[in-house]
Structure formats: C-alpha cells, structure tokens
C-alpha cells in the first residue's frame, strides 16, 4: 500500500509557514500501518495541482490532498480534485444550510463564495469538520482513495482524528493487529536517550522503537505488530521495564497527549496542594502553561511576574541586599523568589525563575544561564542551574526553562 500526501499552499512552497500538517498525518498513518511513501508540496495554482494529483494516482493507492478549502479565489483544491477525477462539484445542501445559519447566528455577512465550503466531487463522501466550516471529502475510484482535508492545523487535526481515522480503520481491514504505547521523557538529548534505549532492549525481539521530539518532551513509541493484544502488551511491558531501569529519572508518563504540566497538576491535586510562581525571564509562561491544564484552578490561585529587580523587592519582599550582593541571576535570588511567592500566597509550593533569555549577556552571564528555585512545604528550599544553548534562541530558552521547572516539581513530588 503506497500513500502520498499532497500539501497545497503557496505560503508552504515559499517557506513562509512550516508544514506541520504533513508531519502530523504521516505520523498518524504510520501508527495505522499505512505509512506514506511520497510527499509533494504544490502552490495554489490549479493546473499544477491537477498534474500533481494525476501523477500521485499513478503511483499511490491512497492520496491525501491537504489545504485550500476556503471560500477565497486561491482556495482551488476541491474544484481541482473534482476536475482530476472527471467529476462535477456537488453541493451538500444540508451542510450549506448549516453554514448559512452559522453566519446568521454570528451576525456576519456571508459571501456567495462560502458555498464552496459545502461542496465536494459528486460521488464522494463528506468528511465532517468538527471545528470549522469546510467539508473534507473521501472519494473512491478504481481501487484507489482520494482524501481531501482542510489546511488550518486545528481543523486539520480535528478532521483527521474524528472523521478520517475511523474511516481508514473501517476501509483498510488488513487483519494486522498493531499495539503501541508512548513513553514521555525530558532532560536527555534524543541521540543519547535512544542509544541507551536500544542497548536496554536489544534482547527483546519483535518490538519497534521510534522517537519524536516535541517542543516540550521526547516521545518514544513502542510498537508490536501481528500479535494478540495480551501478548503484545506483555512484550511492551517488558520493554518499558527495561527502558525505565535506565531512564526512569527522565521519564514522566505514558500517553500520546500527555504533558508534564498535566502530570504535575494531577500530583498537586492528589495531595490537596496549591502552587504559585514568581517569574522573571519566563515572563508568565510557567503560569500560562499550568493554566492550560483543565481544572488548573484547583491547584493554582495566581502568581507573579517580577521582571525588574524593583518588582522582585516590592512584590515578593526580597531584600535589596540579596540582589545587590548576589545579582538577579543567582541561586540566592531564585530561592528568594520561590520563598517569597510561596509566602505571599500561603501555598505549599512556590517556584521562581530567573536567568538570561538572551540574546545579550546579563551581569556577565551568557544567554541560556537560568536559575530555578523551589520552595516546598516541609522541605528545604532547592535551587538548580541550567546551562541552555544560547543558539536555540530566546523563546526556546524560556520554553525549556518552564519544562525543567515542571520536571523539578515532578521529581520532588514523587519523593
């Protein structure tokens, strides 16, 4: 089974946006044992897109055309797919009425071109869009399948998960059983992590191990094919045990959509504890990350963004002498920030972030120098220093600081 992903968009071809949709779909297809063998990117030009679709149908049995389903002039995908298939566009009247009603409810003027979002090639099947207006399409032709998907990532992922994946599972009855599990790690370079995992699992045959670097973690997927679920789970259990015997300090949980913030929030909730933060270089990013977890209000009341030294003194009560003697970027200041926010809000856990996000140095310290302080009920205040690579850039330094802060809390709460 050969599959091809066609990504449509001039902005993708020109490098103005990153094509995350193709990577997401390719990964999901691999999990279904339907790996993509080709990927093509083409601009918003109908004739070129038609040639690409026709060529894809000569070499692939499953063709995905992604993007270009809006109502504007450069949204050429659906009519071009219809032309390539030799079919006319058909309007789904029920969906068109729903679009009209949606515009009316939102009190937005609707243009006649919006009808394009309710159209697909005659003879195809609509794919519902759970979070957008434009329908997708599933079209079977001469033993092959053409799938049309939207471009906006939120709509794309929702349609893939809710509409496409169930259809693929129903259509491609290969008889193969695929069992997988995703382990999440933080704090190791991917190459070092995977080398050690390979050594730990060398004597476990029949298991595939792949890694995927996320912005906030490294995901390691363990996959077993063609075994009954119980046997496959036993083999995966064996591999996980061998891996965690070596990598347990860097492991924080199982699951495709697991985040360290979610794990930490659950730890705090189980203890009945609350958390606060005082942030300098991260500028509120840690608190935003915690608040992204559903139910965060049970473990988080509020916190502080104390960017300037004067704010640290006024809002957190840090003595001027501490900052004057040790500097803003120091173990002592990080500890004082953690203790100050914990004391001010009277909670069990306080964390402080101070450092140099870059690109310039601060107090003689290079970009990537970060101190994190952690004040926790019943335990002495702890500080850790990070030496993050300055070349990753300001935003990445801030993001990594937040993740290492979460990891510090996670490890302390496990004790």
Short mmCIF file of C-alpha atoms in Angstrom, two decimals:
data_model
loop_
_atom_site.label_atom_id
_atom_site.label_comp_id
_atom_site.label_asym_id
_atom_site.label_seq_id
_atom_site.Cartn_x
_atom_site.Cartn_y
_atom_site.Cartn_z
CA UNK A 1 0.00 0.00 0.00
CA UNK A 2 1.58 3.27 -1.18
CA UNK A 3 0.24 6.53 0.24
CA UNK A 4 1.01 10.07 -0.89
CA UNK A 5 0.46 13.33 0.97
CA UNK A 6 -0.03 16.40 -1.22
CA UNK A 7 0.25 19.71 0.65
CA UNK A 8 -1.32 22.69 -1.12
CA UNK A 9 -0.28 26.26 -0.40
CA UNK A 10 1.92 28.94 -1.92
CA UNK A 11 2.98 30.01 1.58
CA UNK A 12 4.27 26.48 2.26
CA UNK A 13 6.23 26.35 -1.01
CA UNK A 14 7.78 29.75 -0.29
CA UNK A 15 8.75 28.75 3.25
CA UNK A 16 6.52 31.36 4.87
CA UNK A 17 4.89 28.78 7.16
CA UNK A 18 6.01 25.40 8.46
CA UNK A 19 4.07 22.42 7.14
CA UNK A 20 3.09 20.76 10.41
CA UNK A 21 0.05 19.07 8.86
CA UNK A 22 2.06 16.71 6.67
CA UNK A 23 4.22 15.61 9.60
CA UNK A 24 1.15 15.04 11.76
CA UNK A 25 -0.67 13.00 9.12
CA UNK A 26 2.42 10.96 8.23
CA UNK A 27 2.89 10.06 11.88
CA UNK A 28 -0.75 9.01 12.29
CA UNK A 29 -0.62 6.93 9.10
CA UNK A 30 2.49 5.15 10.37
CA UNK A 31 0.64 4.27 13.56
CA UNK A 32 -2.10 2.69 11.42
CA UNK A 33 0.49 0.70 9.45
CA UNK A 34 -0.32 2.79 6.35
CA UNK A 35 2.97 4.70 6.07
CA UNK A 36 3.28 7.47 3.50
CA UNK A 37 5.76 6.68 0.73
CA UNK A 38 5.59 10.05 -1.04
CA UNK A 39 5.10 13.69 -0.05
CA UNK A 40 4.58 16.53 -2.51
CA UNK A 41 4.11 20.26 -1.98
CA UNK A 42 2.50 22.47 -4.61
CA UNK A 43 1.37 26.09 -4.75
CA UNK A 44 -2.19 27.42 -5.14
CA UNK A 45 -2.25 27.02 -8.91
CA UNK A 46 -4.96 24.77 -10.28
CA UNK A 47 -3.15 23.38 -13.32
CA UNK A 48 -0.05 22.43 -11.34
CA UNK A 49 -2.17 20.88 -8.60
CA UNK A 50 -4.11 18.84 -11.16
CA UNK A 51 -0.87 17.48 -12.61
CA UNK A 52 0.37 16.57 -9.13
CA UNK A 53 -2.89 14.74 -8.30
CA UNK A 54 -2.85 12.82 -11.59
CA UNK A 55 0.77 11.82 -11.04
CA UNK A 56 0.04 10.72 -7.47
CA UNK A 57 -2.74 8.45 -8.73
CA UNK A 58 -0.24 6.64 -10.97
CA UNK A 59 1.92 5.56 -8.04
CA UNK A 60 -0.19 5.58 -4.86
CA UNK A 61 -3.36 3.83 -3.79
CA UNK A 62 -4.14 6.36 -1.08
CA UNK A 63 -3.80 10.07 -1.90
CA UNK A 64 -4.30 12.88 0.61
CA UNK A 65 -4.76 16.45 -0.65
CA UNK A 66 -4.35 18.91 2.23
CA UNK A 67 -5.28 22.59 2.29
CA UNK A 68 -7.07 25.10 0.08
CA UNK A 69 -10.70 24.50 1.08
CA UNK A 70 -11.71 28.06 1.93
CA UNK A 71 -14.04 30.43 0.05
CA UNK A 72 -11.37 32.69 -1.49
CA UNK A 73 -10.02 32.76 -5.04
CA UNK A 74 -6.80 30.94 -4.13
CA UNK A 75 -8.69 28.05 -2.49
CA UNK A 76 -8.61 25.85 -5.57
CA UNK A 77 -8.31 22.38 -4.08
CA UNK A 78 -11.83 20.95 -4.19
CA UNK A 79 -12.68 22.04 -7.77
CA UNK A 80 -9.26 20.87 -8.94
CA UNK A 81 -9.69 17.46 -7.30
CA UNK A 82 -13.10 17.19 -8.97
CA UNK A 83 -11.56 18.03 -12.35
CA UNK A 84 -8.75 15.49 -11.88
CA UNK A 85 -11.36 12.83 -11.09
CA UNK A 86 -13.55 13.85 -14.02
CA UNK A 87 -16.45 14.75 -11.76
CA UNK A 88 -18.54 17.85 -11.19
CA UNK A 89 -18.83 19.57 -7.83
CA UNK A 90 -21.88 18.69 -5.80
CA UNK A 91 -23.31 20.88 -3.03
CA UNK A 92 -24.26 19.28 0.26
CA UNK A 93 -27.48 21.23 0.83
CA UNK A 94 -27.78 20.27 4.49
CA UNK A 95 -24.26 21.49 5.23
CA UNK A 96 -24.84 24.65 3.18
CA UNK A 97 -27.90 25.47 5.26
CA UNK A 98 -25.84 24.93 8.41
CA UNK A 99 -23.17 27.35 7.14
CA UNK A 100 -25.82 29.97 6.41
CA UNK A 101 -27.32 29.53 9.85
CA UNK A 102 -23.89 29.83 11.46
CA UNK A 103 -23.22 33.15 9.73
CA UNK A 104 -26.66 34.40 10.71
CA UNK A 105 -26.14 33.48 14.37
CA UNK A 106 -22.75 35.21 14.42
CA UNK A 107 -24.22 38.26 12.65
CA UNK A 108 -21.55 38.12 9.96
CA UNK A 109 -22.21 38.94 6.32
CA UNK A 110 -21.89 35.83 4.17
CA UNK A 111 -20.49 35.97 0.65
CA UNK A 112 -21.82 33.75 -2.17
CA UNK A 113 -18.38 32.12 -2.39
CA UNK A 114 -18.92 30.47 1.00
CA UNK A 115 -20.92 27.79 -0.79
CA UNK A 116 -17.57 26.29 -1.82
CA UNK A 117 -17.15 25.07 1.75
CA UNK A 118 -20.18 22.80 1.30
CA UNK A 119 -19.03 21.26 -1.99
CA UNK A 120 -17.12 18.14 -2.97
CA UNK A 121 -16.88 15.88 -6.08
CA UNK A 122 -20.13 14.13 -6.95
CA UNK A 123 -19.98 10.51 -5.83
CA UNK A 124 -17.71 11.22 -2.90
CA UNK A 125 -18.46 11.11 0.82
CA UNK A 126 -18.21 14.20 3.04
CA UNK A 127 -15.79 14.23 5.95
CA UNK A 128 -17.19 16.28 8.82
CA UNK A 129 -15.19 19.25 10.09
CA UNK A 130 -15.67 19.32 13.90
CA UNK A 131 -14.18 22.80 14.39
CA UNK A 132 -14.59 24.59 11.06
CA UNK A 133 -16.88 25.27 8.11
CA UNK A 134 -15.33 23.49 5.12
CA UNK A 135 -16.19 19.85 4.49
CA UNK A 136 -13.49 17.35 3.62
CA UNK A 137 -14.02 14.52 1.17
CA UNK A 138 -13.43 10.78 0.77
CA UNK A 139 -13.58 9.58 -2.85
CA UNK A 140 -13.07 6.01 -4.06
CA UNK A 141 -12.03 5.48 -7.67
CA UNK A 142 -10.75 2.35 -9.45
CA UNK A 143 -9.46 0.72 -6.29
CA UNK A 144 -7.86 3.91 -5.03
CA UNK A 145 -8.90 6.52 -2.48
CA UNK A 146 -8.52 10.29 -2.66
CA UNK A 147 -8.97 12.19 0.62
CA UNK A 148 -9.31 15.98 0.80
CA UNK A 149 -8.54 17.74 4.11
CA UNK A 150 -8.53 21.40 5.28
CA UNK A 151 -5.39 23.47 5.83
CA UNK A 152 -5.77 25.26 9.20
CA UNK A 153 -3.98 22.97 11.70
CA UNK A 154 -6.79 22.94 14.27
CA UNK A 155 -9.35 21.95 11.63
CA UNK A 156 -6.92 19.52 10.02
CA UNK A 157 -6.15 17.63 13.22
CA UNK A 158 -9.79 17.52 14.30
CA UNK A 159 -10.91 16.12 10.94
CA UNK A 160 -8.08 13.59 10.88
CA UNK A 161 -8.88 12.30 14.36
CA UNK A 162 -12.69 12.45 14.33
CA UNK A 163 -13.58 11.79 10.69
CA UNK A 164 -10.63 10.32 8.78
CA UNK A 165 -9.05 7.82 11.18
CA UNK A 166 -12.30 5.89 11.83
CA UNK A 167 -12.90 5.76 8.06
CA UNK A 168 -9.39 4.46 7.38
CA UNK A 169 -9.72 1.81 10.08
CA UNK A 170 -13.02 0.68 8.61
CA UNK A 171 -11.83 0.65 5.00
CA UNK A 172 -8.40 -0.94 5.33
CA UNK A 173 -9.14 -4.24 7.02
CA UNK A 174 -5.63 -5.69 6.74
CA UNK A 175 -6.05 -8.22 9.54
CA UNK A 176 -2.95 -6.87 11.25
CA UNK A 177 -3.05 -6.08 14.95
CA UNK A 178 -0.96 -3.07 15.95
CA UNK A 179 -0.37 -2.36 19.63
CA UNK A 180 1.61 0.68 20.72
CA UNK A 181 2.47 2.77 23.76
CA UNK A 182 4.10 6.19 24.03
CA UNK A 183 6.61 6.98 26.78
CA UNK A 184 7.44 10.62 27.56
CA UNK A 185 10.89 11.85 28.59
CA UNK A 186 12.56 15.16 29.37
CA UNK A 187 16.13 16.12 30.16
CA UNK A 188 18.18 13.95 27.79
CA UNK A 189 19.48 14.61 24.28
CA UNK A 190 17.47 12.46 21.87
CA UNK A 191 20.52 10.68 20.47
CA UNK A 192 21.80 9.71 23.92
CA UNK A 193 18.35 8.63 25.07
CA UNK A 194 17.76 6.43 22.02
CA UNK A 195 21.25 4.88 22.17
CA UNK A 196 20.66 3.81 25.77
CA UNK A 197 17.14 2.58 24.99
CA UNK A 198 18.47 0.49 22.10
CA UNK A 199 21.07 -1.09 24.38
CA UNK A 200 18.43 -1.79 27.04
CA UNK A 201 16.04 -3.52 24.62
CA UNK A 202 18.45 -5.41 22.37
CA UNK A 203 17.34 -8.79 23.71
CA UNK A 204 13.60 -8.10 23.20
CA UNK A 205 12.71 -9.15 19.63
CA UNK A 206 9.66 -8.10 17.66
CA UNK A 207 9.30 -4.56 19.00
CA UNK A 208 9.72 -1.34 17.04
CA UNK A 209 11.03 1.72 18.92
CA UNK A 210 10.83 5.19 17.40
CA UNK A 211 11.31 8.67 18.83
CA UNK A 212 9.68 12.02 18.11
CA UNK A 213 10.99 15.28 19.51
CA UNK A 214 8.22 17.58 20.73
CA UNK A 215 8.84 21.17 21.86
CA UNK A 216 8.35 20.10 25.48
CA UNK A 217 9.36 16.43 25.56
CA UNK A 218 10.80 13.46 23.70
CA UNK A 219 8.17 10.85 22.90
CA UNK A 220 9.30 7.25 22.48
CA UNK A 221 6.78 4.94 20.82
CA UNK A 222 6.91 1.18 21.44
CA UNK A 223 5.05 -0.79 18.75
CA UNK A 224 4.31 -4.50 18.32
CA UNK A 225 2.63 -5.89 15.20
CA UNK A 226 0.79 -9.12 14.42
CA UNK A 227 0.40 -10.38 17.98
CA UNK A 228 -2.75 -10.72 20.09
CA UNK A 229 -3.23 -7.69 22.30
CA UNK A 230 -2.40 -9.50 25.55
CA UNK A 231 0.88 -10.88 24.17
CA UNK A 232 1.77 -7.54 22.62
CA UNK A 233 1.10 -5.69 25.88
CA UNK A 234 3.31 -8.16 27.75
CA UNK A 235 6.15 -7.53 25.29
CA UNK A 236 5.69 -3.76 25.59
CA UNK A 237 5.62 -4.08 29.41
CA UNK A 238 8.93 -5.95 29.21
CA UNK A 239 10.47 -3.26 27.02
CA UNK A 240 9.17 -0.43 29.21
CA UNK A 241 10.59 -2.08 32.32
CA UNK A 242 14.00 -2.44 30.67
CA UNK A 243 13.94 1.17 29.47
CA UNK A 244 12.91 2.67 32.80
CA UNK A 245 15.60 0.70 34.61
CA UNK A 246 18.00 3.05 32.82
CA UNK A 247 15.94 6.17 32.05
CA UNK A 248 13.48 6.44 34.96
CA UNK A 249 14.84 9.81 36.21
CA UNK A 250 13.89 11.39 32.88
CA UNK A 251 10.52 9.67 32.43
CA UNK A 252 7.25 11.43 33.30
CA UNK A 253 4.43 9.30 31.99
CA UNK A 254 2.63 7.31 29.30
CA UNK A 255 0.36 8.70 26.60
CA UNK A 256 0.31 10.44 23.21
CA UNK A 257 -1.19 13.67 24.53
CA UNK A 258 0.39 13.71 27.97
CA UNK A 259 2.07 16.91 29.13
CA UNK A 260 4.29 17.41 32.13
CA UNK A 261 2.04 20.27 33.25
CA UNK A 262 -0.90 17.87 33.34
CA UNK A 263 1.10 15.34 35.37
CA UNK A 264 2.25 17.97 37.88
CA UNK A 265 -1.28 19.34 38.25
CA UNK A 266 -2.54 15.84 38.99
CA UNK A 267 0.22 15.30 41.58
CA UNK A 268 -0.72 18.52 43.35
CA UNK A 269 -4.43 17.72 43.19
CA UNK A 270 -3.86 14.30 44.74
CA UNK A 271 -2.07 15.93 47.67
CA UNK A 272 -4.57 18.76 48.01
CA UNK A 273 -1.72 21.22 47.47
CA UNK A 274 -1.53 24.50 45.60
CA UNK A 275 1.23 26.04 43.55
CA UNK A 276 2.37 29.57 42.77
CA UNK A 277 5.24 31.05 40.79
CA UNK A 278 7.43 34.13 40.53
CA UNK A 279 8.81 34.58 37.04
CA UNK A 280 11.47 36.79 35.58
CA UNK A 281 12.91 35.55 32.26
CA UNK A 282 9.87 33.32 31.59
CA UNK A 283 7.52 36.30 31.88
CA UNK A 284 4.42 34.38 32.95
CA UNK A 285 4.95 31.43 30.63
CA UNK A 286 5.07 28.93 33.50
CA UNK A 287 1.76 30.18 34.89
CA UNK A 288 0.20 30.14 31.41
CA UNK A 289 1.36 26.54 30.96
CA UNK A 290 -0.22 25.48 34.24
CA UNK A 291 -3.44 27.31 33.37
CA UNK A 292 -3.64 25.43 30.06
CA UNK A 293 -4.46 22.26 32.04
CA UNK A 294 -8.21 21.72 32.50
CA UNK A 295 -9.10 22.11 36.17
CA UNK A 296 -5.97 24.14 36.94
CA UNK A 297 -7.94 26.34 39.33
CA UNK A 298 -7.90 23.51 41.87
CA UNK A 299 -4.11 23.78 42.19
CA UNK A 300 -3.32 27.36 41.15
CA UNK A 301 -4.70 30.64 42.54
CA UNK A 302 -2.28 33.08 40.95
CA UNK A 303 1.31 34.20 40.79
CA UNK A 304 3.80 36.95 39.99
CA UNK A 305 5.73 38.26 37.00
CA UNK A 306 8.62 40.17 38.54
CA UNK A 307 10.78 41.12 35.59
CA UNK A 308 12.66 44.02 37.15
CA UNK A 309 14.70 43.86 40.34
CA UNK A 310 12.45 46.52 41.87
CA UNK A 311 9.39 44.32 41.27
CA UNK A 312 11.11 41.42 42.99
CA UNK A 313 11.70 43.59 46.02
CA UNK A 314 8.26 45.23 46.15
CA UNK A 315 6.02 42.28 45.25
CA UNK A 316 7.97 39.39 46.75
CA UNK A 317 9.70 41.09 49.64
CA UNK A 318 13.19 40.10 48.51
CA UNK A 319 15.79 42.12 50.42
CA UNK A 320 17.63 44.65 48.30
CA UNK A 321 20.89 43.38 49.79
CA UNK A 322 20.27 39.88 48.36
CA UNK A 323 20.00 41.18 44.82
CA UNK A 324 22.79 43.71 45.34
CA UNK A 325 25.20 41.12 46.74
CA UNK A 326 24.43 38.09 44.56
CA UNK A 327 22.81 39.58 41.46
CA UNK A 328 19.48 38.92 39.79
CA UNK A 329 20.75 35.77 38.07
CA UNK A 330 21.79 33.74 41.09
CA UNK A 331 20.86 30.80 43.27
CA UNK A 332 20.10 33.14 46.15
CA UNK A 333 17.67 35.27 44.16
CA UNK A 334 15.93 32.22 42.67
CA UNK A 335 15.47 30.79 46.16
CA UNK A 336 14.18 34.11 47.49
CA UNK A 337 11.70 34.35 44.61
CA UNK A 338 10.36 30.85 45.32
CA UNK A 339 10.07 31.51 49.05
CA UNK A 340 8.59 34.96 48.52
CA UNK A 341 5.75 33.88 46.24
CA UNK A 342 5.03 30.85 48.43
CA UNK A 343 4.82 33.06 51.50
CA UNK A 344 2.74 35.80 49.83
CA UNK A 345 0.02 33.40 48.64
CA UNK A 346 0.34 30.96 51.56
CA UNK A 347 0.54 27.82 49.42
CA UNK A 348 2.50 24.59 49.63
CA UNK A 349 4.70 25.03 46.55
CA UNK A 350 6.44 28.11 45.18
CA UNK A 351 8.77 28.18 42.20
CA UNK A 352 10.99 31.02 40.99
CA UNK A 353 12.61 31.57 37.59
CA UNK A 354 15.45 33.98 36.92
CA UNK A 355 18.02 33.97 34.16
CA UNK A 356 19.20 35.25 30.81
CA UNK A 357 16.91 34.57 27.86
CA UNK A 358 19.21 36.49 25.53
CA UNK A 359 20.46 37.43 23.13
CA UNK A 360 22.60 39.77 25.28
CA UNK A 361 24.51 38.85 28.41
CA UNK A 362 23.29 39.96 31.84
CA UNK A 363 25.53 40.52 34.86
CA UNK A 364 28.32 38.83 32.93
CA UNK A 365 26.23 35.69 32.45
CA UNK A 366 25.65 34.34 28.91
CA UNK A 367 22.24 33.71 27.37
CA UNK A 368 20.91 30.34 28.47
CA UNK A 369 22.02 30.73 32.09
CA UNK A 370 18.96 30.01 34.24
CA UNK A 371 18.37 29.54 37.96
CA UNK A 372 15.21 27.86 39.25
CA UNK A 373 14.24 27.94 42.91
CA UNK A 374 11.73 25.58 44.51
CA UNK A 375 10.17 26.12 47.93
CA UNK A 376 8.03 23.20 49.08
CA UNK A 377 6.16 22.56 52.31
CA UNK A 378 8.18 20.53 54.81
CA UNK A 379 11.38 20.58 52.73
CA UNK A 380 14.40 22.85 52.43
CA UNK A 381 14.38 25.25 49.50
CA UNK A 382 16.17 23.84 46.48
CA UNK A 383 17.82 25.58 43.53
CA UNK A 384 19.13 24.24 40.22
CA UNK A 385 21.14 25.93 37.50
CA UNK A 386 20.58 25.33 33.79
CA UNK A 387 23.13 25.96 31.05
CA UNK A 388 20.93 26.04 27.96
CA UNK A 389 22.38 26.50 24.49
CA UNK A 390 22.17 30.17 23.53
CA UNK A 391 21.82 29.37 19.82
CA UNK A 392 18.33 27.90 20.29
CA UNK A 393 17.05 31.43 20.75
CA UNK A 394 15.18 33.44 23.33
CA UNK A 395 11.79 31.74 23.02
CA UNK A 396 13.21 28.22 23.22
CA UNK A 397 15.25 29.14 26.31
CA UNK A 398 12.09 30.36 28.03
CA UNK A 399 10.10 27.27 26.98
CA UNK A 400 12.81 24.88 28.15
CA UNK A 401 13.11 26.74 31.46
CA UNK A 402 9.41 26.17 32.10
CA UNK A 403 9.69 22.47 31.29
CA UNK A 404 12.71 21.99 33.54
CA UNK A 405 10.83 23.81 36.30
CA UNK A 406 7.93 21.40 35.90
CA UNK A 407 10.36 18.49 35.93
CA UNK A 408 11.89 19.75 39.18
CA UNK A 409 8.45 19.90 40.83
CA UNK A 410 7.52 16.49 39.41
CA UNK A 411 10.63 14.83 40.83
CA UNK A 412 10.23 16.42 44.25
CA UNK A 413 6.58 15.41 44.48
CA UNK A 414 7.49 11.81 43.60
CA UNK A 415 9.74 11.54 46.66
#
